[in-house]
PDB file of C-alpha atoms in Angstrom:
ATOM      1  CA  GLN A   1      15.572  -1.262 -10.385  1.00 66.00           C
ATOM      2  CA  LYS A   2      12.862  -3.297  -8.508  1.00 71.00           C
ATOM      3  CA  GLU A   3       9.796  -2.858 -10.406  1.00 89.00           C
ATOM      4  CA  VAL A   4       6.077  -3.958 -10.598  1.00 93.00           C
ATOM      5  CA  GLU A   5       4.138  -3.479 -13.646  1.00 95.00           C
ATOM      6  CA  GLN A   6       0.284  -3.346 -14.107  1.00 95.00           C
ATOM      7  CA  ASN A   7      -1.954  -1.969 -16.698  1.00 90.00           C
ATOM      8  CA  SER A   8      -3.703   1.112 -15.308  1.00 87.00           C
ATOM      9  CA  GLY A   9      -6.825   0.442 -17.367  1.00 87.00           C
ATOM     10  CA  PRO A  10      -9.670   1.142 -16.612  1.00 93.00           C
ATOM     11  CA  LEU A  11     -10.695  -2.165 -17.472  1.00 96.00           C
ATOM     12  CA  SER A  12     -14.454  -2.293 -17.761  1.00 97.00           C
ATOM     13  CA  VAL A  13     -16.431  -5.732 -17.578  1.00 97.00           C
ATOM     14  CA  PRO A  14     -20.049  -6.489 -17.375  1.00 98.00           C
ATOM     15  CA  GLU A  15     -21.569  -7.420 -13.974  1.00 98.00           C
ATOM     16  CA  GLY A  16     -21.332 -11.280 -13.763  1.00 97.00           C
ATOM     17  CA  ALA A  17     -18.274 -11.662 -16.055  1.00 98.00           C
ATOM     18  CA  ILE A  18     -14.894 -12.634 -15.120  1.00 98.00           C
ATOM     19  CA  ALA A  19     -12.345  -9.672 -14.491  1.00 97.00           C
ATOM     20  CA  SER A  20      -8.522 -10.475 -15.148  1.00 97.00           C
ATOM     21  CA  LEU A  21      -5.881  -8.330 -13.595  1.00 97.00           C
ATOM     22  CA  ASN A  22      -2.316  -8.879 -14.547  1.00 97.00           C
ATOM     23  CA  CYS A  23       0.899  -7.929 -13.186  1.00 97.00           C
ATOM     24  CA  THR A  24       4.786  -8.628 -13.739  1.00 97.00           C
ATOM     25  CA  TYR A  25       7.562  -8.132 -11.514  1.00 95.00           C
ATOM     26  CA  SER A  26      11.362  -7.565 -12.200  1.00 93.00           C
ATOM     27  CA  ASP A  27      13.021  -9.246  -9.621  1.00 90.00           C
ATOM     28  CA  ARG A  28      13.177 -13.143 -10.151  1.00 90.00           C
ATOM     29  CA  GLY A  29      14.150 -13.839  -6.421  1.00 87.00           C
ATOM     30  CA  SER A  30      10.865 -12.405  -5.093  1.00 88.00           C
ATOM     31  CA  GLN A  31       9.092 -14.626  -2.608  1.00 85.00           C
ATOM     32  CA  SER A  32       5.717 -13.579  -1.936  1.00 89.00           C
ATOM     33  CA  PHE A  33       2.906 -11.815  -3.880  1.00 93.00           C
ATOM     34  CA  PHE A  34      -0.147  -9.745  -2.680  1.00 93.00           C
ATOM     35  CA  TRP A  35      -3.177  -8.300  -4.307  1.00 96.00           C
ATOM     36  CA  TYR A  36      -4.819  -5.378  -2.718  1.00 95.00           C
ATOM     37  CA  ARG A  37      -8.110  -3.548  -3.381  1.00 96.00           C
ATOM     38  CA  GLN A  38      -8.410   0.193  -2.900  1.00 96.00           C
ATOM     39  CA  TYR A  39     -11.761   2.111  -3.086  1.00 95.00           C
ATOM     40  CA  SER A  40     -11.574   5.825  -3.666  1.00 91.00           C
ATOM     41  CA  GLY A  41     -10.545   7.891  -0.962  1.00 90.00           C
ATOM     42  CA  LYS A  42      -9.879   4.697   1.258  1.00 93.00           C
ATOM     43  CA  SER A  43      -6.421   2.890   2.193  1.00 94.00           C
ATOM     44  CA  PRO A  44      -5.624  -0.495   0.625  1.00 94.00           C
ATOM     45  CA  GLU A  45      -7.070  -3.568   1.869  1.00 92.00           C
ATOM     46  CA  LEU A  46      -5.610  -7.113   1.407  1.00 91.00           C
ATOM     47  CA  ILE A  47      -7.619  -9.516  -0.954  1.00 93.00           C
ATOM     48  CA  MET A  48      -5.220 -12.262  -1.130  1.00 92.00           C
ATOM     49  CA  PHE A  49      -1.415 -13.416  -1.062  1.00 91.00           C
ATOM     50  CA  ILE A  50       0.173 -16.192  -3.038  1.00 94.00           C
ATOM     51  CA  TYR A  51       3.731 -17.771  -2.257  1.00 90.00           C
ATOM     52  CA  SER A  52       3.666 -20.811  -4.588  1.00 92.00           C
ATOM     53  CA  ASN A  53       3.404 -21.267  -8.338  1.00 95.00           C
ATOM     54  CA  GLY A  54      -0.051 -22.201  -9.545  1.00 96.00           C
ATOM     55  CA  ASP A  55      -3.659 -21.157  -8.519  1.00 97.00           C
ATOM     56  CA  LYS A  56      -4.739 -20.060  -5.111  1.00 96.00           C
ATOM     57  CA  GLU A  57      -8.709 -19.657  -4.850  1.00 97.00           C
ATOM     58  CA  ASP A  58     -10.643 -17.919  -2.426  1.00 96.00           C
ATOM     59  CA  GLY A  59     -14.220 -17.302  -2.744  1.00 97.00           C
ATOM     60  CA  ARG A  60     -14.782 -15.444  -6.151  1.00 97.00           C
ATOM     61  CA  PHE A  61     -11.029 -14.499  -6.318  1.00 98.00           C
ATOM     62  CA  THR A  62      -8.293 -16.659  -7.855  1.00 98.00           C
ATOM     63  CA  ALA A  63      -4.758 -15.670  -7.849  1.00 97.00           C
ATOM     64  CA  GLN A  64      -2.266 -17.021 -10.382  1.00 98.00           C
ATOM     65  CA  LEU A  65       1.630 -17.144  -9.888  1.00 97.00           C
ATOM     66  CA  ASN A  66       4.057 -18.109 -12.631  1.00 96.00           C
ATOM     67  CA  LYS A  67       7.528 -17.578 -11.252  1.00 94.00           C
ATOM     68  CA  ALA A  68       9.193 -18.624 -14.411  1.00 95.00           C
ATOM     69  CA  SER A  69       7.518 -15.974 -16.257  1.00 95.00           C
ATOM     70  CA  GLN A  70       7.573 -13.407 -13.350  1.00 96.00           C
ATOM     71  CA  TYR A  71       3.797 -13.034 -13.717  1.00 96.00           C
ATOM     72  CA  VAL A  72       0.976 -12.877 -11.187  1.00 97.00           C
ATOM     73  CA  SER A  73      -2.831 -12.369 -11.998  1.00 97.00           C
ATOM     74  CA  LEU A  74      -5.883 -12.093 -10.043  1.00 98.00           C
ATOM     75  CA  LEU A  75      -9.243 -13.498 -11.381  1.00 98.00           C
ATOM     76  CA  ILE A  76     -12.541 -12.126 -10.047  1.00 98.00           C
ATOM     77  CA  ARG A  77     -15.548 -14.210 -11.099  1.00 98.00           C
ATOM     78  CA  ASP A  78     -19.107 -13.181 -10.971  1.00 98.00           C
ATOM     79  CA  SER A  79     -18.023  -9.485 -11.008  1.00 98.00           C
ATOM     80  CA  GLN A  80     -20.251  -7.159  -9.004  1.00 97.00           C
ATOM     81  CA  PRO A  81     -20.564  -3.465  -9.118  1.00 97.00           C
ATOM     82  CA  SER A  82     -19.024  -3.218  -5.602  1.00 97.00           C
ATOM     83  CA  ASP A  83     -15.928  -4.744  -7.110  1.00 97.00           C
ATOM     84  CA  SER A  84     -15.035  -1.482  -9.039  1.00 97.00           C
ATOM     85  CA  ALA A  85     -12.031  -0.141  -7.453  1.00 97.00           C
ATOM     86  CA  THR A  86      -8.567  -0.009  -8.078  1.00 96.00           C
ATOM     87  CA  TYR A  87      -6.410  -3.162  -7.518  1.00 97.00           C
ATOM     88  CA  LEU A  88      -2.877  -3.037  -6.592  1.00 95.00           C
ATOM     89  CA  CYS A  89      -0.235  -5.991  -6.936  1.00 96.00           C
ATOM     90  CA  ALA A  90       2.569  -5.899  -4.342  1.00 93.00           C
ATOM     91  CA  VAL A  91       5.512  -8.075  -4.188  1.00 91.00           C
ATOM     92  CA  ASN A  92       8.087  -8.893  -1.423  1.00 86.00           C
ATOM     93  CA  MET A  93      11.254  -8.488  -3.220  1.00 77.00           C
ATOM     94  CA  ARG A  94      13.366  -9.441  -0.250  1.00 71.00           C
ATOM     95  CA  ASN A  95      12.640 -12.017   2.193  1.00 63.00           C
ATOM     96  CA  SER A  96      12.221  -9.681   4.934  1.00 65.00           C
ATOM     97  CA  GLY A  97       9.680  -8.139   7.073  1.00 62.00           C
ATOM     98  CA  ASN A  98      11.419  -4.930   7.566  1.00 71.00           C
ATOM     99  CA  THR A  99      11.326  -3.831   4.014  1.00 77.00           C
ATOM    100  CA  PRO A 100       8.370  -2.326   2.084  1.00 83.00           C
ATOM    101  CA  LEU A 101       6.239  -4.213  -0.370  1.00 86.00           C
ATOM    102  CA  VAL A 102       7.067  -2.892  -4.049  1.00 88.00           C
ATOM    103  CA  PHE A 103       3.644  -1.631  -5.272  1.00 91.00           C
ATOM    104  CA  GLY A 104       2.474  -1.464  -8.938  1.00 93.00           C
ATOM    105  CA  LYS A 105       0.521   1.667  -9.854  1.00 92.00           C
ATOM    106  CA  GLY A 106      -2.604  -0.319  -9.817  1.00 95.00           C
ATOM    107  CA  THR A 107      -5.412  -1.344 -12.371  1.00 96.00           C
ATOM    108  CA  ARG A 108      -8.794   0.463 -12.078  1.00 96.00           C
ATOM    109  CA  LEU A 109     -11.605  -1.956 -12.612  1.00 97.00           C
ATOM    110  CA  SER A 110     -15.030  -0.846 -13.389  1.00 97.00           C
ATOM    111  CA  VAL A 111     -17.905  -3.303 -13.264  1.00 97.00           C
ATOM    112  CA  ILE A 112     -20.860  -2.358 -15.145  1.00 97.00           C
ATOM    113  CA  ALA A 113     -24.298  -3.182 -14.000  1.00 94.00           C
TER     114      ALA A 113
ATOM    115  CA  GLY B   1      -4.938 -10.340  11.332  1.00 59.00           C
ATOM    116  CA  ALA B   2      -2.722  -7.507  12.494  1.00 64.00           C
ATOM    117  CA  VAL B   3      -4.258  -4.009  12.900  1.00 87.00           C
ATOM    118  CA  VAL B   4      -2.547  -0.675  11.989  1.00 92.00           C
ATOM    119  CA  SER B   5      -4.449   2.298  13.625  1.00 94.00           C
ATOM    120  CA  GLN B   6      -3.858   5.983  11.881  1.00 96.00           C
ATOM    121  CA  HIS B   7      -5.351   9.100  13.396  1.00 96.00           C
ATOM    122  CA  PRO B   8      -6.438  11.535  12.755  1.00 97.00           C
ATOM    123  CA  SER B   9      -8.548  10.572   9.549  1.00 96.00           C
ATOM    124  CA  ARG B  10      -9.153  13.935   8.344  1.00 97.00           C
ATOM    125  CA  VAL B  11      -7.327  17.189   9.164  1.00 97.00           C
ATOM    126  CA  ILE B  12      -7.625  20.738   7.588  1.00 97.00           C
ATOM    127  CA  CYS B  13      -5.053  23.269   8.740  1.00 96.00           C
ATOM    128  CA  LYS B  14      -3.704  26.703   7.702  1.00 97.00           C
ATOM    129  CA  SER B  15      -0.847  27.403   5.493  1.00 97.00           C
ATOM    130  CA  GLY B  16       2.491  27.705   7.451  1.00 97.00           C
ATOM    131  CA  THR B  17       1.234  25.447  10.260  1.00 97.00           C
ATOM    132  CA  SER B  18       2.376  21.957  11.191  1.00 97.00           C
ATOM    133  CA  VAL B  19       0.353  18.745  11.489  1.00 98.00           C
ATOM    134  CA  LYS B  20       1.099  15.346  13.248  1.00 98.00           C
ATOM    135  CA  ILE B  21      -0.067  12.220  11.911  1.00 98.00           C
ATOM    136  CA  GLU B  22      -0.100   8.962  14.241  1.00 97.00           C
ATOM    137  CA  CYS B  23       0.526   5.434  13.099  1.00 96.00           C
ATOM    138  CA  ARG B  24       0.106   2.537  15.722  1.00 94.00           C
ATOM    139  CA  SER B  25       0.490  -1.174  15.464  1.00 91.00           C
ATOM    140  CA  LEU B  26      -2.159  -2.549  17.642  1.00 90.00           C
ATOM    141  CA  ASP B  27      -1.370  -6.244  18.195  1.00 84.00           C
ATOM    142  CA  PHE B  28       2.266  -6.561  16.952  1.00 83.00           C
ATOM    143  CA  GLN B  29       5.483  -4.801  17.567  1.00 85.00           C
ATOM    144  CA  ALA B  30       6.641  -2.912  14.338  1.00 84.00           C
ATOM    145  CA  THR B  31      10.269  -1.920  14.242  1.00 82.00           C
ATOM    146  CA  THR B  32       9.558  -0.652  10.934  1.00 87.00           C
ATOM    147  CA  MET B  33       6.811   1.285   9.296  1.00 92.00           C
ATOM    148  CA  PHE B  34       6.094   2.763   6.033  1.00 93.00           C
ATOM    149  CA  TRP B  35       4.615   6.237   5.158  1.00 96.00           C
ATOM    150  CA  TYR B  36       3.016   6.722   1.969  1.00 95.00           C
ATOM    151  CA  ARG B  37       1.399   9.710   0.187  1.00 95.00           C
ATOM    152  CA  GLN B  38      -1.316   9.501  -2.691  1.00 94.00           C
ATOM    153  CA  PHE B  39      -2.407  12.325  -4.841  1.00 92.00           C
ATOM    154  CA  PRO B  40      -5.962  12.123  -6.261  1.00 87.00           C
ATOM    155  CA  LYS B  41      -6.003   9.237  -8.994  1.00 83.00           C
ATOM    156  CA  GLN B  42      -2.361   8.660  -8.613  1.00 87.00           C
ATOM    157  CA  SER B  43      -0.538   5.481  -7.240  1.00 86.00           C
ATOM    158  CA  LEU B  44       0.784   4.941  -3.745  1.00 90.00           C
ATOM    159  CA  MET B  45       4.284   6.720  -3.293  1.00 91.00           C
ATOM    160  CA  LEU B  46       6.716   5.432  -0.753  1.00 92.00           C
ATOM    161  CA  MET B  47       7.881   8.626   1.239  1.00 95.00           C
ATOM    162  CA  ALA B  48       9.998   7.173   3.750  1.00 95.00           C
ATOM    163  CA  THR B  49      10.857   3.883   5.975  1.00 92.00           C
ATOM    164  CA  SER B  50      10.591   4.504   9.817  1.00 90.00           C
ATOM    165  CA  ASN B  51      12.802   2.559  11.866  1.00 85.00           C
ATOM    166  CA  GLU B  52      12.241   2.302  15.656  1.00 85.00           C
ATOM    167  CA  GLY B  53      15.124   3.960  17.607  1.00 84.00           C
ATOM    168  CA  SER B  54      16.909   5.425  14.576  1.00 85.00           C
ATOM    169  CA  LYS B  55      16.807   7.865  11.823  1.00 89.00           C
ATOM    170  CA  ALA B  56      14.195   7.283   9.150  1.00 92.00           C
ATOM    171  CA  THR B  57      15.137   6.532   5.621  1.00 93.00           C
ATOM    172  CA  TYR B  58      13.638   8.812   3.104  1.00 95.00           C
ATOM    173  CA  GLU B  59      13.000   8.072  -0.516  1.00 93.00           C
ATOM    174  CA  GLN B  60      14.667  10.231  -3.155  1.00 93.00           C
ATOM    175  CA  GLY B  61      13.057  13.759  -3.570  1.00 94.00           C
ATOM    176  CA  VAL B  62      11.031  13.545  -0.134  1.00 95.00           C
ATOM    177  CA  GLU B  63      12.377  16.570   2.083  1.00 95.00           C
ATOM    178  CA  LYS B  64      13.235  15.013   5.391  1.00 93.00           C
ATOM    179  CA  ASP B  65      13.104  18.326   7.028  1.00 95.00           C
ATOM    180  CA  LYS B  66       9.517  19.037   6.020  1.00 96.00           C
ATOM    181  CA  PHE B  67       8.335  15.473   6.690  1.00 97.00           C
ATOM    182  CA  LEU B  68       9.810  14.765   9.983  1.00 96.00           C
ATOM    183  CA  ILE B  69       9.267  11.182  11.269  1.00 95.00           C
ATOM    184  CA  ASN B  70       9.755   9.757  14.746  1.00 91.00           C
ATOM    185  CA  HIS B  71       9.473   6.121  15.687  1.00 90.00           C
ATOM    186  CA  ALA B  72       9.943   6.149  19.435  1.00 82.00           C
ATOM    187  CA  SER B  73       8.336   3.060  20.331  1.00 89.00           C
ATOM    188  CA  LEU B  74       7.880  -0.507  18.742  1.00 88.00           C
ATOM    189  CA  THR B  75       4.085   0.436  18.174  1.00 91.00           C
ATOM    190  CA  LEU B  76       4.217   4.139  17.226  1.00 93.00           C
ATOM    191  CA  SER B  77       5.366   6.188  14.434  1.00 94.00           C
ATOM    192  CA  THR B  78       4.625   9.784  13.758  1.00 96.00           C
ATOM    193  CA  LEU B  79       4.670  11.993  10.476  1.00 97.00           C
ATOM    194  CA  THR B  80       4.864  15.646  11.131  1.00 97.00           C
ATOM    195  CA  VAL B  81       4.081  17.894   8.201  1.00 98.00           C
ATOM    196  CA  THR B  82       5.944  21.098   8.838  1.00 97.00           C
ATOM    197  CA  SER B  83       5.205  24.697   7.518  1.00 97.00           C
ATOM    198  CA  ALA B  84       2.348  22.852   5.451  1.00 97.00           C
ATOM    199  CA  HIS B  85       1.512  24.410   2.213  1.00 96.00           C
ATOM    200  CA  PRO B  86      -1.419  23.777  -0.254  1.00 96.00           C
ATOM    201  CA  GLU B  87       0.624  21.457  -2.480  1.00 96.00           C
ATOM    202  CA  ASP B  88       1.088  19.131   0.696  1.00 97.00           C
ATOM    203  CA  SER B  89      -2.560  18.390   0.604  1.00 97.00           C
ATOM    204  CA  SER B  90      -2.704  14.629  -0.036  1.00 97.00           C
ATOM    205  CA  PHE B  91      -3.853  11.340   1.425  1.00 97.00           C
ATOM    206  CA  TYR B  92      -1.085   9.929   3.951  1.00 97.00           C
ATOM    207  CA  ILE B  93      -1.285   6.214   4.684  1.00 96.00           C
ATOM    208  CA  CYS B  94       0.967   4.409   6.866  1.00 96.00           C
ATOM    209  CA  SER B  95       1.832   0.726   6.833  1.00 93.00           C
ATOM    210  CA  ALA B  96       3.772  -1.813   8.911  1.00 88.00           C
ATOM    211  CA  ARG B  97       4.597  -5.588   8.492  1.00 79.00           C
ATOM    212  CA  ASP B  98       4.906  -7.932  11.305  1.00 73.00           C
ATOM    213  CA  PRO B  99       8.635  -8.799  11.061  1.00 69.00           C
ATOM    214  CA  ASP B 100       7.973 -12.269  12.398  1.00 67.00           C
ATOM    215  CA  LEU B 101       5.700 -13.143   9.654  1.00 63.00           C
ATOM    216  CA  TYR B 102       7.106 -12.048   6.583  1.00 59.00           C
ATOM    217  CA  THR B 103       3.468 -11.516   5.304  1.00 68.00           C
ATOM    218  CA  GLU B 104       1.675  -8.617   3.882  1.00 73.00           C
ATOM    219  CA  ALA B 105       1.684  -4.906   4.556  1.00 80.00           C
ATOM    220  CA  PHE B 106      -1.146  -3.776   6.660  1.00 88.00           C
ATOM    221  CA  PHE B 107      -2.389  -0.250   6.365  1.00 93.00           C
ATOM    222  CA  GLY B 108      -3.653   2.360   8.398  1.00 95.00           C
ATOM    223  CA  GLN B 109      -6.935   4.115   7.573  1.00 95.00           C
ATOM    224  CA  GLY B 110      -5.216   6.935   5.897  1.00 96.00           C
ATOM    225  CA  THR B 111      -5.257  10.563   6.761  1.00 97.00           C
ATOM    226  CA  ARG B 112      -6.681  13.233   4.290  1.00 97.00           C
ATOM    227  CA  LEU B 113      -4.731  16.501   4.725  1.00 97.00           C
ATOM    228  CA  THR B 114      -6.226  19.485   3.221  1.00 97.00           C
ATOM    229  CA  VAL B 115      -4.048  22.884   3.572  1.00 97.00           C
ATOM    230  CA  VAL B 116      -5.971  25.867   3.156  1.00 97.00           C
TER     231      VAL B 116
END
């Protein structure tokens, strides 16, 4: 069964700290990986995607991918209270645009001012 | 980036009535769209995959006769909740992927359904 696992949290970090969100996936053949942020009562919005092993940085966000370990993470530097949300990891387990991404259950992040 | 528009954003209906939710891809042709349901503080649950010009594929446990999906064009999929009951109250979200790009899923704004 294709699975994406995330710690549900809540993960609490003080304002200004680094928040580290982790995700593992079951299908070794997975090609692309996405991080979405979802505020309460809103639909998910894309933060970052990553296809290759290593790090990818975009502003305060860094996605890290290790395909050998089947592990992807998201680092949020200088965390702000506005970053408080649920973060969803999603994996494309088939190299097709017509299949749904497989989502983890999300990690709830709380940034304390 | 690609945009998916969902309407209405919020609807209240009486028990026993039907509600239709529309999902449109605005700048790409979506041969496939996806419908999710999310209860408060729960994760996204895939309900069905909507295929243009053919029958939808429902996930296990989702009643196809209750949640009617129509994908009559390359830019529009509709979800009709028939004979709605209070337990159907939820946040319904559609998404679509641009089949030419193999990229992320784009989500509609979601529809908050309340059945009274």
